[in-house]
XYZ file of N, CA, C and O in Angstrom:
524
model
N -34.638 14.975 -3.089
C -34.043 14.189 -4.146
C -32.959 13.300 -3.549
O -32.118 13.746 -2.797
N -32.980 12.025 -3.901
C -31.905 11.148 -3.458
C -30.996 10.839 -4.640
O -31.437 10.731 -5.771
N -29.733 10.725 -4.357
C -28.752 10.434 -5.396
C -28.657 8.928 -5.576
O -28.604 8.182 -4.599
N -28.632 8.483 -6.821
C -28.458 7.068 -7.128
C -27.211 6.926 -7.990
O -27.171 7.410 -9.124
N -26.183 6.309 -7.448
C -24.957 6.073 -8.204
C -25.203 4.875 -9.110
O -25.617 3.809 -8.648
N -24.955 5.049 -10.388
C -25.229 3.995 -11.379
C -24.085 3.014 -11.534
O -24.285 1.809 -11.571
N -22.848 3.498 -11.674
C -21.704 2.615 -11.889
C -20.416 3.406 -11.722
O -20.440 4.625 -11.690
N -19.325 2.699 -11.666
C -18.007 3.320 -11.637
C -17.552 3.531 -13.067
O -17.572 2.606 -13.884
N -17.159 4.740 -13.414
C -16.687 5.050 -14.764
C -15.181 4.832 -14.868
O -14.695 4.179 -15.772
N -14.443 5.410 -13.938
C -12.993 5.243 -13.926
C -12.474 5.477 -12.516
O -13.165 6.021 -11.678
N -11.261 5.030 -12.307
C -10.542 5.329 -11.077
C -9.125 5.675 -11.483
O -8.742 5.505 -12.637
N -8.357 6.174 -10.546
C -6.985 6.594 -10.836
C -6.027 5.782 -9.975
O -6.249 5.620 -8.777
N -4.979 5.268 -10.612
C -3.885 4.636 -9.891
C -2.640 5.503 -10.063
O -2.324 5.914 -11.183
N -1.958 5.770 -8.970
C -0.664 6.427 -9.035
C 0.372 5.320 -9.112
O 0.348 4.381 -8.308
N 1.267 5.404 -10.102
C 2.217 4.327 -10.361
C 3.633 4.881 -10.491
O 3.824 6.059 -10.801
N 4.621 4.031 -10.270
C 6.010 4.451 -10.407
C 6.391 4.641 -11.870
O 7.142 5.545 -12.200
N 5.853 3.793 -12.746
C 6.179 3.862 -14.168
C 4.951 3.514 -14.998
O 4.462 2.377 -14.923
N 4.464 4.463 -15.768
C 3.312 4.199 -16.627
C 3.652 3.110 -17.637
O 2.850 2.194 -17.877
N 4.839 3.148 -18.214
C 5.237 2.145 -19.210
C 5.204 0.738 -18.625
O 4.649 -0.191 -19.218
N 5.778 0.566 -17.446
C 5.799 -0.749 -16.792
C 4.395 -1.200 -16.423
O 4.036 -2.364 -16.603
N 3.579 -0.280 -15.939
C 2.213 -0.614 -15.547
C 1.392 -1.035 -16.755
O 0.675 -2.033 -16.710
N 1.490 -0.288 -17.847
C 0.752 -0.636 -19.067
C 1.161 -2.019 -19.555
O 0.308 -2.846 -19.889
N 2.447 -2.298 -19.590
C 2.925 -3.609 -20.053
C 2.340 -4.729 -19.206
O 1.882 -5.755 -19.732
N 2.306 -4.548 -17.894
C 1.779 -5.575 -16.991
C 0.286 -5.801 -17.228
O -0.156 -6.932 -17.424
N -0.504 -4.738 -17.211
C -1.950 -4.894 -17.326
C -2.382 -5.357 -18.719
O -3.357 -6.082 -18.854
N -1.653 -4.963 -19.756
C -1.966 -5.462 -21.099
C -1.644 -6.952 -21.199
O -2.456 -7.732 -21.697
N -0.482 -7.347 -20.712
C -0.040 -8.737 -20.823
C -0.803 -9.667 -19.894
O -1.252 -10.731 -20.298
N -0.954 -9.269 -18.646
C -1.527 -10.156 -17.635
C -3.053 -10.150 -17.632
O -3.673 -11.200 -17.497
N -3.661 -8.980 -17.806
C -5.123 -8.909 -17.719
C -5.815 -8.507 -19.019
O -7.030 -8.327 -19.040
N -5.066 -8.352 -20.090
C -5.670 -8.087 -21.393
C -6.314 -6.725 -21.544
O -7.140 -6.520 -22.427
N -5.933 -5.775 -20.704
C -6.469 -4.421 -20.831
C -5.776 -3.713 -21.991
O -4.724 -4.155 -22.446
N -6.369 -2.621 -22.467
C -5.801 -1.860 -23.583
C -5.424 -0.462 -23.122
O -6.229 0.219 -22.485
N -4.222 -0.037 -23.470
C -3.801 1.328 -23.160
C -4.446 2.286 -24.150
O -4.510 1.988 -25.348
N -4.952 3.383 -23.639
C -5.517 4.435 -24.487
C -4.928 5.768 -24.060
O -4.650 5.990 -22.887
N -4.725 6.638 -25.019
C -4.248 7.998 -24.748
C -5.445 8.924 -24.824
O -6.320 8.753 -25.666
N -5.465 9.932 -23.961
C -6.580 10.868 -23.940
C -6.109 12.211 -23.422
O -4.952 12.376 -23.064
N -7.013 13.147 -23.372
C -6.700 14.507 -22.931
C -6.500 15.402 -24.133
O -6.353 14.928 -25.254
N -6.479 16.707 -23.916
C -6.370 17.658 -25.027
C -5.129 17.428 -25.890
O -5.174 17.579 -27.100
N -4.026 17.026 -25.272
C -2.789 16.778 -26.018
C -2.514 15.278 -26.168
O -1.421 14.907 -26.588
N -3.481 14.444 -25.770
C -3.332 12.982 -25.808
C -2.064 12.544 -25.061
O -1.400 11.593 -25.445
N -1.779 13.252 -23.970
C -0.587 12.954 -23.196
C -0.888 12.148 -21.932
O 0.018 11.793 -21.192
N -2.159 11.873 -21.703
C -2.543 11.070 -20.550
C -2.778 9.633 -20.997
O -3.114 9.385 -22.149
N -2.610 8.703 -20.076
C -2.745 7.283 -20.406
C -3.722 6.636 -19.436
O -3.717 6.917 -18.237
N -4.557 5.755 -19.995
C -5.493 4.979 -19.194
C -5.460 3.536 -19.678
O -5.023 3.242 -20.791
N -5.933 2.652 -18.828
C -6.117 1.249 -19.173
C -7.613 1.012 -19.311
O -8.358 1.209 -18.356
N -8.040 0.597 -20.488
C -9.470 0.379 -20.737
C -9.784 -1.104 -20.673
O -9.041 -1.944 -21.166
N -10.934 -1.406 -20.061
C -11.459 -2.777 -20.012
C -12.965 -2.660 -19.864
O -13.461 -1.829 -19.110
N -13.714 -3.476 -20.618
C -15.170 -3.387 -20.563
C -15.617 -1.954 -20.801
O -15.178 -1.314 -21.750
N -16.443 -1.443 -19.924
C -16.953 -0.074 -20.034
C -16.295 0.866 -19.028
O -16.826 1.933 -18.739
N -15.145 0.465 -18.495
C -14.455 1.271 -17.494
C -13.022 1.519 -17.934
O -12.538 0.945 -18.892
N -12.354 2.384 -17.154
C -10.933 2.595 -17.383
C -10.255 2.969 -16.080
O -10.891 3.403 -15.118
N -8.945 2.754 -16.080
C -8.089 3.160 -14.973
C -7.163 4.227 -15.529
O -6.328 3.947 -16.392
N -7.321 5.464 -15.057
C -6.404 6.533 -15.453
C -5.120 6.364 -14.651
O -5.161 6.037 -13.460
N -3.993 6.606 -15.297
C -2.703 6.440 -14.633
C -2.034 7.787 -14.398
O -1.968 8.615 -15.298
N -1.562 7.975 -13.179
C -0.742 9.128 -12.816
C 0.618 8.574 -12.421
O 0.690 7.625 -11.642
N 1.674 9.173 -12.911
C 3.011 8.737 -12.542
C 3.492 9.554 -11.341
O 3.273 10.767 -11.283
N 4.128 8.877 -10.389
C 4.640 9.546 -9.189
C 5.502 10.743 -9.597
O 6.366 10.640 -10.463
N 5.220 11.880 -8.989
C 5.966 13.092 -9.279
C 5.440 13.870 -10.468
O 5.869 14.994 -10.716
N 4.499 13.262 -11.199
C 3.917 13.932 -12.372
C 2.387 13.879 -12.314
O 1.730 13.944 -13.333
N 1.851 13.763 -11.100
C 0.413 13.695 -10.927
C -0.251 15.001 -11.353
O 0.395 16.054 -11.363
N -1.514 14.928 -11.660
C -2.279 16.134 -11.950
C -2.498 16.902 -10.650
O -2.404 16.341 -9.561
N -2.814 18.170 -10.763
C -3.084 18.965 -9.570
C -4.304 18.452 -8.824
O -4.333 18.450 -7.600
N -5.317 18.030 -9.557
C -6.528 17.497 -8.937
C -6.343 15.993 -8.777
O -6.444 15.233 -9.738
N -6.006 15.567 -7.543
C -5.679 14.163 -7.286
C -5.992 13.835 -5.832
O -6.327 14.708 -5.031
N -5.808 12.570 -5.494
C -5.972 12.153 -4.103
C -5.010 12.940 -3.224
O -3.917 13.312 -3.662
N -5.397 13.172 -2.008
C -4.564 13.975 -1.112
C -3.202 13.344 -0.869
O -2.189 14.022 -0.777
N -3.164 12.016 -0.757
C -1.903 11.306 -0.540
C -1.723 10.241 -1.617
O -1.713 9.042 -1.332
N -1.577 10.676 -2.847
C -1.410 9.757 -3.976
C -0.074 9.024 -3.833
O 0.977 9.648 -3.768
N -0.140 7.698 -3.766
C 1.040 6.881 -3.523
C 0.998 5.633 -4.396
O -0.037 4.967 -4.454
N 2.099 5.325 -5.043
C 2.177 4.084 -5.816
C 2.080 2.895 -4.867
O 2.683 2.886 -3.799
N 1.281 1.910 -5.246
C 1.165 0.686 -4.453
C 0.105 0.705 -3.378
O 0.040 -0.214 -2.568
N -0.752 1.720 -3.357
C -1.771 1.796 -2.301
C -3.136 1.291 -2.762
O -4.109 1.359 -2.023
N -3.218 0.747 -3.985
C -4.500 0.285 -4.512
C -4.833 -1.138 -4.109
O -3.967 -1.966 -3.824
N -6.119 -1.425 -4.086
C -6.646 -2.759 -3.793
C -7.863 -2.907 -4.692
O -8.915 -2.334 -4.428
N -7.712 -3.627 -5.818
C -8.730 -3.666 -6.861
C -9.226 -5.079 -7.090
O -8.455 -6.037 -7.028
N -10.507 -5.206 -7.407
C -11.096 -6.503 -7.734
C -11.706 -6.426 -9.127
O -12.523 -5.548 -9.404
N -11.310 -7.366 -10.000
C -11.837 -7.438 -11.355
C -12.627 -8.736 -11.519
O -12.149 -9.806 -11.142
N -13.809 -8.642 -12.083
C -14.624 -9.813 -12.390
C -14.251 -10.283 -13.787
O -14.215 -9.478 -14.727
N -13.985 -11.578 -13.925
C -13.588 -12.144 -15.213
C -14.605 -13.192 -15.651
O -15.337 -13.749 -14.837
N -14.618 -13.467 -16.951
C -15.570 -14.436 -17.502
C -15.119 -15.872 -17.309
O -15.912 -16.730 -16.981
N -13.857 -16.168 -17.584
C -13.358 -17.542 -17.517
C -12.271 -17.619 -16.457
O -11.081 -17.515 -16.747
N -12.695 -17.804 -15.233
C -11.804 -17.768 -14.078
C -10.651 -18.759 -14.215
O -9.497 -18.420 -13.977
N -10.954 -19.999 -14.605
C -9.910 -21.019 -14.699
C -8.878 -20.653 -15.761
O -7.683 -20.845 -15.552
N -9.321 -20.125 -16.895
C -8.389 -19.725 -17.950
C -7.509 -18.575 -17.475
O -6.311 -18.533 -17.783
N -8.070 -17.643 -16.720
C -7.289 -16.517 -16.197
C -6.250 -17.027 -15.210
O -5.088 -16.627 -15.254
N -6.647 -17.943 -14.330
C -5.702 -18.501 -13.361
C -4.554 -19.202 -14.083
O -3.382 -19.051 -13.712
N -4.867 -19.956 -15.134
C -3.830 -20.625 -15.927
C -2.922 -19.597 -16.602
O -1.700 -19.762 -16.651
N -3.516 -18.528 -17.144
C -2.745 -17.482 -17.815
C -1.803 -16.774 -16.833
O -0.650 -16.484 -17.164
N -2.281 -16.512 -15.625
C -1.425 -15.876 -14.614
C -0.225 -16.758 -14.317
O 0.913 -16.273 -14.265
N -0.457 -18.052 -14.143
C 0.640 -18.980 -13.867
C 1.625 -19.008 -15.032
O 2.842 -18.938 -14.827
N 1.117 -19.074 -16.257
C 1.974 -19.100 -17.441
C 2.756 -17.800 -17.605
O 3.840 -17.793 -18.183
N 2.207 -16.691 -17.085
C 2.857 -15.387 -17.182
C 3.864 -15.159 -16.055
O 4.480 -14.097 -15.978
N 3.980 -16.124 -15.162
C 4.924 -15.998 -14.055
C 4.441 -15.112 -12.929
O 5.237 -14.665 -12.102
N 3.136 -14.862 -12.872
C 2.575 -14.023 -11.808
C 2.390 -14.882 -10.561
O 1.773 -15.947 -10.612
N 2.946 -14.427 -9.449
C 2.838 -15.169 -8.192
C 1.465 -14.954 -7.565
O 1.079 -13.815 -7.248
N 0.733 -16.032 -7.384
C -0.554 -15.971 -6.682
C -0.231 -15.943 -5.194
O 0.465 -16.821 -4.682
N -0.724 -14.923 -4.500
C -0.410 -14.815 -3.071
C -1.499 -15.407 -2.189
O -1.251 -15.699 -1.021
N -2.697 -15.611 -2.768
C -3.768 -16.274 -2.027
C -4.848 -16.716 -3.001
O -5.111 -16.070 -3.996
N -5.480 -17.820 -2.653
C -6.614 -18.291 -3.429
C -6.280 -19.499 -4.281
O -5.135 -19.935 -4.324
N -7.303 -20.018 -4.929
C -8.662 -19.486 -4.965
C -9.380 -19.664 -3.624
O -9.250 -20.676 -2.976
N -10.112 -18.639 -3.260
C -10.875 -18.593 -2.016
C -12.271 -18.076 -2.292
O -12.502 -17.339 -3.246
N -13.186 -18.412 -1.407
C -14.548 -17.899 -1.454
C -14.563 -16.528 -0.785
O -14.029 -16.359 0.310
N -15.118 -15.533 -1.459
C -15.221 -14.174 -0.927
C -16.633 -13.652 -1.149
O -17.496 -14.334 -1.670
N -16.823 -12.404 -0.821
C -18.126 -11.768 -1.007
C -17.971 -10.586 -1.954
O -17.221 -9.649 -1.666
N -18.646 -10.652 -3.104
C -18.622 -9.559 -4.068
C -19.815 -8.646 -3.881
O -20.668 -8.876 -3.013
N -19.911 -7.639 -4.705
C -21.007 -6.670 -4.622
C -22.369 -7.316 -4.866
O -23.374 -6.855 -4.345
N -22.395 -8.405 -5.651
C -23.658 -9.047 -6.009
C -23.829 -10.435 -5.400
O -24.783 -11.132 -5.726
N -22.904 -10.848 -4.533
C -23.018 -12.167 -3.911
C -21.676 -12.865 -3.825
O -20.621 -12.245 -3.982
N -21.706 -14.190 -3.599
C -20.467 -14.955 -3.433
C -19.614 -14.962 -4.705
O -20.133 -15.095 -5.812
N -18.304 -14.822 -4.505
C -17.359 -14.886 -5.606
C -16.211 -15.824 -5.232
O -15.952 -16.058 -4.055
N -15.541 -16.337 -6.258
C -14.318 -17.118 -6.079
C -13.185 -16.217 -6.555
O -13.256 -15.654 -7.650
N -12.125 -16.084 -5.742
C -11.085 -15.084 -6.005
C -9.684 -15.653 -5.871
O -9.439 -16.558 -5.073
N -8.775 -15.058 -6.654
C -7.345 -15.251 -6.472
C -6.715 -13.862 -6.365
O -7.244 -12.895 -6.905
N -5.592 -13.798 -5.660
C -4.937 -12.522 -5.371
C -3.491 -12.546 -5.833
O -2.792 -13.553 -5.673
N -3.039 -11.416 -6.372
C -1.645 -11.228 -6.741
C -1.352 -9.740 -6.678
O -2.230 -8.935 -6.388
N -0.111 -9.353 -6.944
C 0.271 -7.943 -6.895
C 0.771 -7.490 -8.256
O 1.385 -8.253 -8.994
N 0.493 -6.218 -8.572
C 1.023 -5.634 -9.804
C 2.440 -5.121 -9.528
O 2.937 -5.255 -8.397
N 3.133 -4.567 -10.519
C 4.527 -4.138 -10.302
C 4.734 -3.104 -9.196
O 5.823 -2.997 -8.641
N 3.689 -2.332 -8.849
C 3.814 -1.345 -7.778
C 3.429 -1.902 -6.415
O 3.526 -1.198 -5.409
N 2.953 -3.138 -6.377
C 2.532 -3.734 -5.114
C 1.055 -3.582 -4.830
O 0.592 -3.968 -3.748
N 0.288 -3.013 -5.765
C -1.159 -2.944 -5.579
C -1.700 -4.364 -5.481
O -1.257 -5.264 -6.208
N -2.657 -4.570 -4.594
C -3.291 -5.879 -4.458
C -4.357 -6.015 -5.546
O -5.260 -5.183 -5.648
N -4.231 -7.054 -6.358
C -5.180 -7.303 -7.430
C -5.928 -8.594 -7.118
O -5.320 -9.633 -6.862
N -7.246 -8.512 -7.141
C -8.119 -9.660 -6.928
C -8.833 -9.925 -8.243
O -9.417 -9.015 -8.828
N -8.756 -11.154 -8.725
C -9.470 -11.557 -9.933
C -10.501 -12.574 -9.491
O -10.171 -13.545 -8.802
N -11.753 -12.338 -9.888
C -12.865 -13.127 -9.326
C -13.898 -13.500 -10.373
O -13.974 -12.899 -11.446
N -14.714 -14.469 -9.987
C -15.879 -14.839 -10.779
C -17.029 -15.093 -9.813
O -16.806 -15.540 -8.682
N -18.235 -14.782 -10.247
C -19.394 -15.072 -9.425
C -19.690 -16.565 -9.508
O -19.669 -17.144 -10.587
N -19.917 -17.166 -8.357
C -20.207 -18.585 -8.305
C -21.449 -18.895 -9.146
O -22.422 -18.152 -9.111
N -21.359 -19.949 -9.921
C -22.487 -20.348 -10.760
C -22.593 -19.570 -12.045
O -23.493 -19.798 -12.846
N -21.682 -18.612 -12.281
C -21.743 -17.810 -13.511
C -21.127 -18.567 -14.663
O -20.297 -19.412 -14.515
């Protein structure tokens, strides 16, 4: 039997402040904060059919990355209207550190811009060429 991975369901980011992280991702990338868990005490950022679970430094779950550290993420998000997102980032005061540049995505060539979230995670926002 061979294993076939279908898609990514969620990933976890360790952050210095869940409140600050939620505010950034809701405002800048339009994600929605959701509470979950038996006591609804956990927080995730939902977008499309995926989510990013958030762990706060010093309050991580026991089952976590071996060296969970705020600012160690490098994430790429595919967006529908690349130019509108780039304009929104500029209007939001987000510093673009590189791009737009041609890169290689999972399905082919992409156009990307790069910036950092409040913890210093590298965020890449991209669109597939010709999409």
